């Protein structure tokens, strides 16, 4: 069967100001999708509709979804991409300051945005969420992030149960190492530590993940791609990465 034509569909992409979200928004636009992007750094958004969004703030999410849906004149696709990790230390060195934002964005924000967007789908809906290999297998020094991404995967499984029989597809995309600002955020601006994460790996690029998302979205309508797990050739698991291999 030919890939599904996305031209004219309408999408919300959270965290479209950087990395995977920005690449996904661009790939969707290139496929003829009308895209509303949201992020706190609204000045970095390059989407057709560009609106401020803080997924940890219920009022911000409500405002964003209402205005995005009005300007797009409907909604067909939600890409729950906004996310972060903070710190890379063993859990006994964790802090409230590092834990709270990770759960607020990666779990509560994702659940909230999904709840707010679902009522706007018509007879064609697709929710894509960014999971991670961290949501499938733990690695050391990542307890909070690992827990948040396991939660994302559980939530997506539960949605598949709740929406069985309705015209809504549900996909989790679970990447390994992707070269973005993710490590810059995780190491709180420490450029040396962030650069070391990607050194000698030939890491995946944001466009590689956008390709995966587009693959799921363009399958024939009777097909639901539940999960895509994708890693750099030089990465076998969350914690095992071959450098200069
Ligand atoms: P990134 O370049 O740091 O982008 C993160 C995006 O999330 C930014 O656009 C940021 O926008 C947005 N964001 C963060 N907090 C937000 C909030 N409170 N409200 C709205 N937007 C918020 O990192 P990335 O690698 O592209 O990460 C995107 C997703 O992929 C995340 O869910 C991450 O967990 C997942 N992932 C990444 C990797 C990797 O290796 N990079 C691997 C697996 C999964 P503002 O700061 O402008 O708000």
CSV table of C-alpha atoms and ligand atoms in Angstrom, one decimal:
chain,number,residue,atom,x,y,z
A,1,UNK,CA,0.0,0.0,0.0
A,2,UNK,CA,1.3,3.5,-0.7
A,3,UNK,CA,2.3,5.7,2.2
A,4,UNK,CA,-0.5,7.8,3.5
A,5,UNK,CA,-0.6,11.4,2.2
A,6,UNK,CA,-0.4,13.8,5.2
A,7,UNK,CA,-1.0,17.0,3.1
A,8,UNK,CA,-3.5,19.2,4.7
A,9,UNK,CA,-3.4,17.4,8.1
A,10,UNK,CA,-3.0,19.6,11.2
A,11,UNK,CA,-0.4,18.9,13.9
A,12,UNK,CA,0.7,20.2,17.3
A,13,UNK,CA,4.4,19.6,18.2
A,14,UNK,CA,5.5,20.3,21.7
A,15,UNK,CA,9.1,21.3,22.3
A,16,UNK,CA,9.4,22.5,18.7
A,17,UNK,CA,12.1,25.1,19.6
A,18,UNK,CA,15.0,22.6,19.5
A,19,UNK,CA,16.3,19.2,18.5
A,20,UNK,CA,13.9,16.4,17.7
A,21,UNK,CA,10.8,18.7,18.0
A,22,UNK,CA,12.2,21.3,15.6
A,23,UNK,CA,13.2,18.6,13.1
A,24,UNK,CA,9.9,16.9,13.3
A,25,UNK,CA,8.0,20.1,12.8
A,26,UNK,CA,10.1,20.8,9.7
A,27,UNK,CA,9.5,17.3,8.3
A,28,UNK,CA,5.8,17.6,8.9
A,29,UNK,CA,5.7,21.0,7.2
A,30,UNK,CA,7.6,19.5,4.2
A,31,UNK,CA,5.0,16.8,4.0
A,32,UNK,CA,2.3,19.5,3.7
A,33,UNK,CA,1.1,19.4,7.3
A,34,UNK,CA,0.0,22.6,9.0
A,35,UNK,CA,2.0,22.7,12.2
A,36,UNK,CA,1.5,24.6,15.5
A,37,UNK,CA,4.7,24.5,17.5
A,38,UNK,CA,4.9,25.2,21.2
A,39,UNK,CA,7.8,25.9,23.6
A,40,UNK,CA,8.8,28.3,26.3
A,41,UNK,CA,11.4,29.9,24.0
A,42,UNK,CA,8.8,31.1,21.5
A,43,UNK,CA,11.3,33.2,19.6
A,44,UNK,CA,13.0,30.0,18.5
A,45,UNK,CA,9.9,28.5,16.9
A,46,UNK,CA,9.9,28.3,13.1
A,47,UNK,CA,6.4,26.8,12.7
A,48,UNK,CA,3.4,28.1,10.7
A,49,UNK,CA,1.7,28.7,14.1
A,50,UNK,CA,4.2,29.5,16.8
A,51,UNK,CA,2.9,29.9,20.4
A,52,UNK,CA,4.4,30.0,23.8
A,53,UNK,CA,3.8,26.8,25.8
A,54,UNK,CA,4.9,25.6,29.2
A,55,UNK,CA,3.6,22.0,29.5
A,56,UNK,CA,4.1,22.1,33.3
A,57,UNK,CA,1.5,24.9,33.5
A,58,UNK,CA,-2.1,23.9,33.0
A,59,UNK,CA,-3.3,27.4,32.0
A,60,UNK,CA,-0.5,27.7,29.5
A,61,UNK,CA,-1.5,24.3,27.9
A,62,UNK,CA,-5.2,25.2,27.8
A,63,UNK,CA,-4.4,28.6,26.1
A,64,UNK,CA,-2.0,26.9,23.7
A,65,UNK,CA,-4.4,24.2,22.6
A,66,UNK,CA,-7.3,26.5,22.2
A,67,UNK,CA,-5.4,29.0,20.1
A,68,UNK,CA,-3.5,26.3,18.1
A,69,UNK,CA,-6.7,24.4,17.2
A,70,UNK,CA,-8.5,27.7,16.2
A,71,UNK,CA,-5.7,28.8,14.0
A,72,UNK,CA,-5.2,25.3,12.4
A,73,UNK,CA,-9.0,24.9,12.1
A,74,UNK,CA,-8.8,21.5,13.7
A,75,UNK,CA,-6.3,18.9,14.8
A,76,UNK,CA,-5.2,15.5,13.5
A,77,UNK,CA,-1.8,14.9,15.0
A,78,UNK,CA,-0.2,15.5,18.4
A,79,UNK,CA,3.5,15.0,18.8
A,80,UNK,CA,4.3,14.9,22.5
A,81,UNK,CA,8.0,15.8,22.3
A,82,UNK,CA,8.8,18.2,25.1
A,83,UNK,CA,11.1,16.6,27.6
A,84,UNK,CA,14.3,16.7,29.6
A,85,UNK,CA,16.7,15.0,32.0
A,86,UNK,CA,18.5,16.8,34.8
A,87,UNK,CA,21.7,15.4,36.3
A,88,UNK,CA,23.5,12.1,35.7
A,89,UNK,CA,24.5,11.1,39.3
A,90,UNK,CA,23.6,8.0,41.3
A,91,UNK,CA,20.2,8.4,42.9
A,92,UNK,CA,21.5,9.1,46.4
A,93,UNK,CA,22.8,12.4,45.0
A,94,UNK,CA,19.4,13.4,43.6
A,95,UNK,CA,17.5,16.5,44.6
A,96,UNK,CA,14.0,17.8,44.6
A,97,UNK,CA,15.1,20.5,42.1
A,98,UNK,CA,16.3,17.9,39.6
A,99,UNK,CA,13.4,15.5,40.1
A,100,UNK,CA,10.4,17.7,40.0
A,101,UNK,CA,10.8,19.3,36.5
A,102,UNK,CA,11.5,15.9,34.9
A,103,UNK,CA,8.3,14.4,36.1
A,104,UNK,CA,6.4,17.7,35.5
A,105,UNK,CA,7.4,17.9,31.8
A,106,UNK,CA,7.9,14.2,30.8
A,107,UNK,CA,4.9,12.7,32.6
A,108,UNK,CA,2.4,15.3,33.8
A,109,UNK,CA,2.9,17.6,30.9
A,110,UNK,CA,2.6,14.8,28.4
A,111,UNK,CA,-0.6,13.4,30.0
A,112,UNK,CA,-2.1,16.9,30.2
A,113,UNK,CA,-1.4,17.8,26.6
A,114,UNK,CA,-2.8,14.5,25.4
A,115,UNK,CA,-6.0,15.0,27.5
A,116,UNK,CA,-6.5,18.5,26.1
A,117,UNK,CA,-5.8,17.6,22.5
A,118,UNK,CA,-7.9,14.4,22.2
A,119,UNK,CA,-11.3,16.1,22.1
A,120,UNK,CA,-10.2,18.0,19.0
A,121,UNK,CA,-9.5,14.9,16.8
A,122,UNK,CA,-12.2,14.2,14.2
A,123,UNK,CA,-12.3,10.9,12.3
A,124,UNK,CA,-8.5,10.8,12.0
A,125,UNK,CA,-6.2,11.2,15.0
A,126,UNK,CA,-2.7,10.2,15.8
A,127,UNK,CA,-0.8,10.7,19.1
A,128,UNK,CA,3.0,10.3,18.9
A,129,UNK,CA,5.0,10.5,22.1
A,130,UNK,CA,8.8,10.6,22.6
A,131,UNK,CA,9.8,7.8,24.8
A,132,UNK,CA,13.4,6.7,25.0
A,133,UNK,CA,15.6,3.6,25.4
A,134,UNK,CA,15.6,4.8,29.0
A,135,UNK,CA,12.0,3.8,29.2
A,136,UNK,CA,12.8,0.2,28.3
A,137,UNK,CA,16.0,-0.5,30.2
A,138,UNK,CA,17.6,1.4,33.1
A,139,UNK,CA,21.0,2.8,33.0
A,140,UNK,CA,23.1,4.0,35.9
A,141,UNK,CA,22.8,7.7,37.0
A,142,UNK,CA,19.5,8.1,35.2
A,143,UNK,CA,16.8,7.0,37.8
A,144,UNK,CA,14.4,9.9,37.5
A,145,UNK,CA,14.6,10.1,33.7
A,146,UNK,CA,14.3,6.3,33.4
A,147,UNK,CA,11.2,6.4,35.6
A,148,UNK,CA,9.7,9.2,33.6
A,149,UNK,CA,10.2,7.4,30.3
A,150,UNK,CA,8.9,4.1,31.7
A,151,UNK,CA,5.8,6.1,32.7
A,152,UNK,CA,5.5,7.5,29.1
A,153,UNK,CA,5.5,4.0,27.7
A,154,UNK,CA,2.9,2.8,30.2
A,155,UNK,CA,0.7,5.7,29.4
A,156,UNK,CA,0.9,4.9,25.7
A,157,UNK,CA,0.0,1.3,26.3
A,158,UNK,CA,-3.0,2.4,28.4
A,159,UNK,CA,-4.2,4.8,25.6
A,160,UNK,CA,-4.1,1.9,23.1
A,161,UNK,CA,-6.5,0.0,25.5
A,162,UNK,CA,-8.8,3.0,26.1
A,163,UNK,CA,-9.1,4.0,22.4
A,164,UNK,CA,-9.4,0.6,20.8
A,165,UNK,CA,-12.2,0.9,18.2
A,166,UNK,CA,-11.9,4.7,17.9
A,167,UNK,CA,-10.2,6.5,15.0
A,168,UNK,CA,-7.0,7.3,17.0
A,169,UNK,CA,-3.6,5.8,16.5
A,170,UNK,CA,-1.0,5.7,19.2
A,171,UNK,CA,2.8,5.5,18.7
A,172,UNK,CA,5.8,5.7,21.0
A,173,UNK,CA,9.1,6.5,19.5
A,174,UNK,CA,12.0,5.4,21.7
A,175,UNK,CA,15.4,6.6,20.6
A,176,UNK,CA,18.9,6.1,22.0
A,177,UNK,CA,21.5,8.8,21.8
A,178,UNK,CA,20.5,11.8,19.6
A,179,UNK,CA,22.7,14.8,19.2
A,180,UNK,CA,20.6,17.7,20.4
A,181,UNK,CA,20.7,20.2,23.3
A,182,UNK,CA,19.4,17.4,25.6
A,183,UNK,CA,22.8,16.9,27.2
A,184,UNK,CA,23.4,20.6,27.5
A,185,UNK,CA,20.2,20.8,29.5
A,186,UNK,CA,21.0,17.7,31.5
A,187,UNK,CA,24.4,19.0,32.5
A,188,UNK,CA,23.0,22.5,33.1
A,189,UNK,CA,25.1,24.2,30.5
A,190,UNK,CA,28.4,22.4,31.1
A,191,UNK,CA,29.5,22.3,27.5
A,192,UNK,CA,32.4,19.9,28.1
A,193,UNK,CA,30.3,17.3,29.7
A,194,UNK,CA,27.6,17.7,27.1
A,195,UNK,CA,30.0,17.3,24.2
A,196,UNK,CA,31.6,14.2,25.8
A,197,UNK,CA,28.3,12.4,25.5
A,198,UNK,CA,28.4,12.5,21.7
A,199,UNK,CA,32.2,12.3,21.2
A,200,UNK,CA,33.3,9.4,18.9
A,201,UNK,CA,29.9,7.9,18.6
A,202,UNK,CA,28.4,8.9,15.3
A,203,UNK,CA,25.2,9.6,17.2
A,204,UNK,CA,21.8,9.9,15.6
A,205,UNK,CA,20.7,13.3,14.5
A,206,UNK,CA,17.2,14.9,15.1
A,207,UNK,CA,16.2,14.3,11.5
A,208,UNK,CA,16.7,10.5,12.0
A,209,UNK,CA,14.0,10.6,14.6
A,210,UNK,CA,11.7,12.8,12.5
A,211,UNK,CA,12.0,10.2,9.8
A,212,UNK,CA,10.7,7.5,12.3
A,213,UNK,CA,7.8,9.7,13.3
A,214,UNK,CA,6.9,10.4,9.6
A,215,UNK,CA,7.1,6.6,9.0
A,216,UNK,CA,4.5,5.9,11.7
A,217,UNK,CA,2.3,8.7,10.6
A,218,UNK,CA,2.3,7.7,6.9
A,219,UNK,CA,1.4,4.0,7.4
A,220,UNK,CA,-1.9,3.0,5.8
A,221,UNK,CA,-4.8,3.9,8.1
A,222,UNK,CA,-5.4,0.3,9.3
A,223,UNK,CA,-1.8,0.0,10.6
A,224,UNK,CA,-0.9,1.3,14.1
A,225,UNK,CA,2.9,1.4,14.7
A,226,UNK,CA,2.9,0.9,18.5
A,227,UNK,CA,6.6,1.5,19.1
A,228,UNK,CA,9.7,2.3,17.3
A,229,UNK,CA,13.0,1.6,19.1
A,230,UNK,CA,16.0,3.2,17.3
A,231,UNK,CA,19.6,3.5,18.3
A,232,UNK,CA,22.9,4.6,16.8
A,233,UNK,CA,24.8,1.6,15.2
A,234,UNK,CA,27.4,2.1,18.0
A,235,UNK,CA,24.9,1.9,20.9
A,236,UNK,CA,23.5,-1.5,22.1
A,237,UNK,CA,21.7,-0.3,25.2
A,238,UNK,CA,21.1,2.9,27.3
A,239,UNK,CA,24.4,2.5,29.1
A,240,UNK,CA,26.5,0.7,26.5
A,241,UNK,CA,28.0,2.9,23.8
A,242,UNK,CA,31.0,2.1,21.6
A,243,UNK,CA,33.2,5.2,21.1
A,244,UNK,CA,35.3,5.5,18.0
A,245,UNK,CA,34.0,2.1,16.8
B,1,LIG,P1,16.3,19.4,23.3
B,1,LIG,O1,17.0,19.8,22.1
B,1,LIG,O2,16.8,19.9,24.6
B,1,LIG,O3,14.8,19.8,23.1
B,1,LIG,C1,13.8,19.7,24.2
B,1,LIG,C2,12.6,20.5,23.9
B,1,LIG,O4,11.6,20.4,24.9
B,1,LIG,C3,12.8,22.0,23.7
B,1,LIG,O5,12.2,22.4,22.5
B,1,LIG,C4,12.3,22.6,24.9
B,1,LIG,O6,11.7,23.9,24.6
B,1,LIG,C5,11.1,21.7,25.2
B,1,LIG,N1,10.7,21.8,26.6
B,1,LIG,C6,11.4,21.5,27.8
B,1,LIG,N2,10.6,21.9,28.8
B,1,LIG,C7,9.4,22.4,28.3
B,1,LIG,C8,8.3,22.9,29.0
B,1,LIG,N3,8.2,23.0,30.3
B,1,LIG,N4,7.3,23.3,28.2
B,1,LIG,C9,7.4,23.2,26.8
B,1,LIG,N5,8.4,22.7,26.2
B,1,LIG,C10,9.5,22.3,26.9
B,1,LIG,O7,16.2,17.8,23.5
B,1,LIG,P2,15.7,16.7,22.4
B,1,LIG,O8,16.8,15.6,22.5
B,1,LIG,O9,15.3,17.2,21.2
B,1,LIG,O10,14.5,16.1,23.3
B,1,LIG,C11,13.2,15.9,22.8
B,1,LIG,C12,12.6,14.7,23.3
B,1,LIG,O11,13.3,13.5,22.9
B,1,LIG,C13,12.5,14.6,24.9
B,1,LIG,O12,11.3,14.1,25.3
B,1,LIG,C14,13.6,13.7,25.2
B,1,LIG,O13,13.4,13.0,26.5
B,1,LIG,C15,13.5,12.7,24.1
B,1,LIG,N6,14.8,11.9,23.8
B,1,LIG,C16,15.9,12.5,23.5
B,1,LIG,C17,17.1,11.7,23.3
B,1,LIG,C18,18.4,12.3,23.0
B,1,LIG,O14,19.4,11.6,23.1
B,1,LIG,N7,18.5,13.5,22.7
B,1,LIG,C19,17.0,10.3,23.4
B,1,LIG,C20,15.7,9.7,23.7
B,1,LIG,C21,14.6,10.5,23.9
B,1,LIG,P3,11.9,25.2,25.5
B,1,LIG,O15,13.1,25.0,26.4
B,1,LIG,O16,12.0,26.3,24.5
B,1,LIG,O17,10.6,25.3,26.3
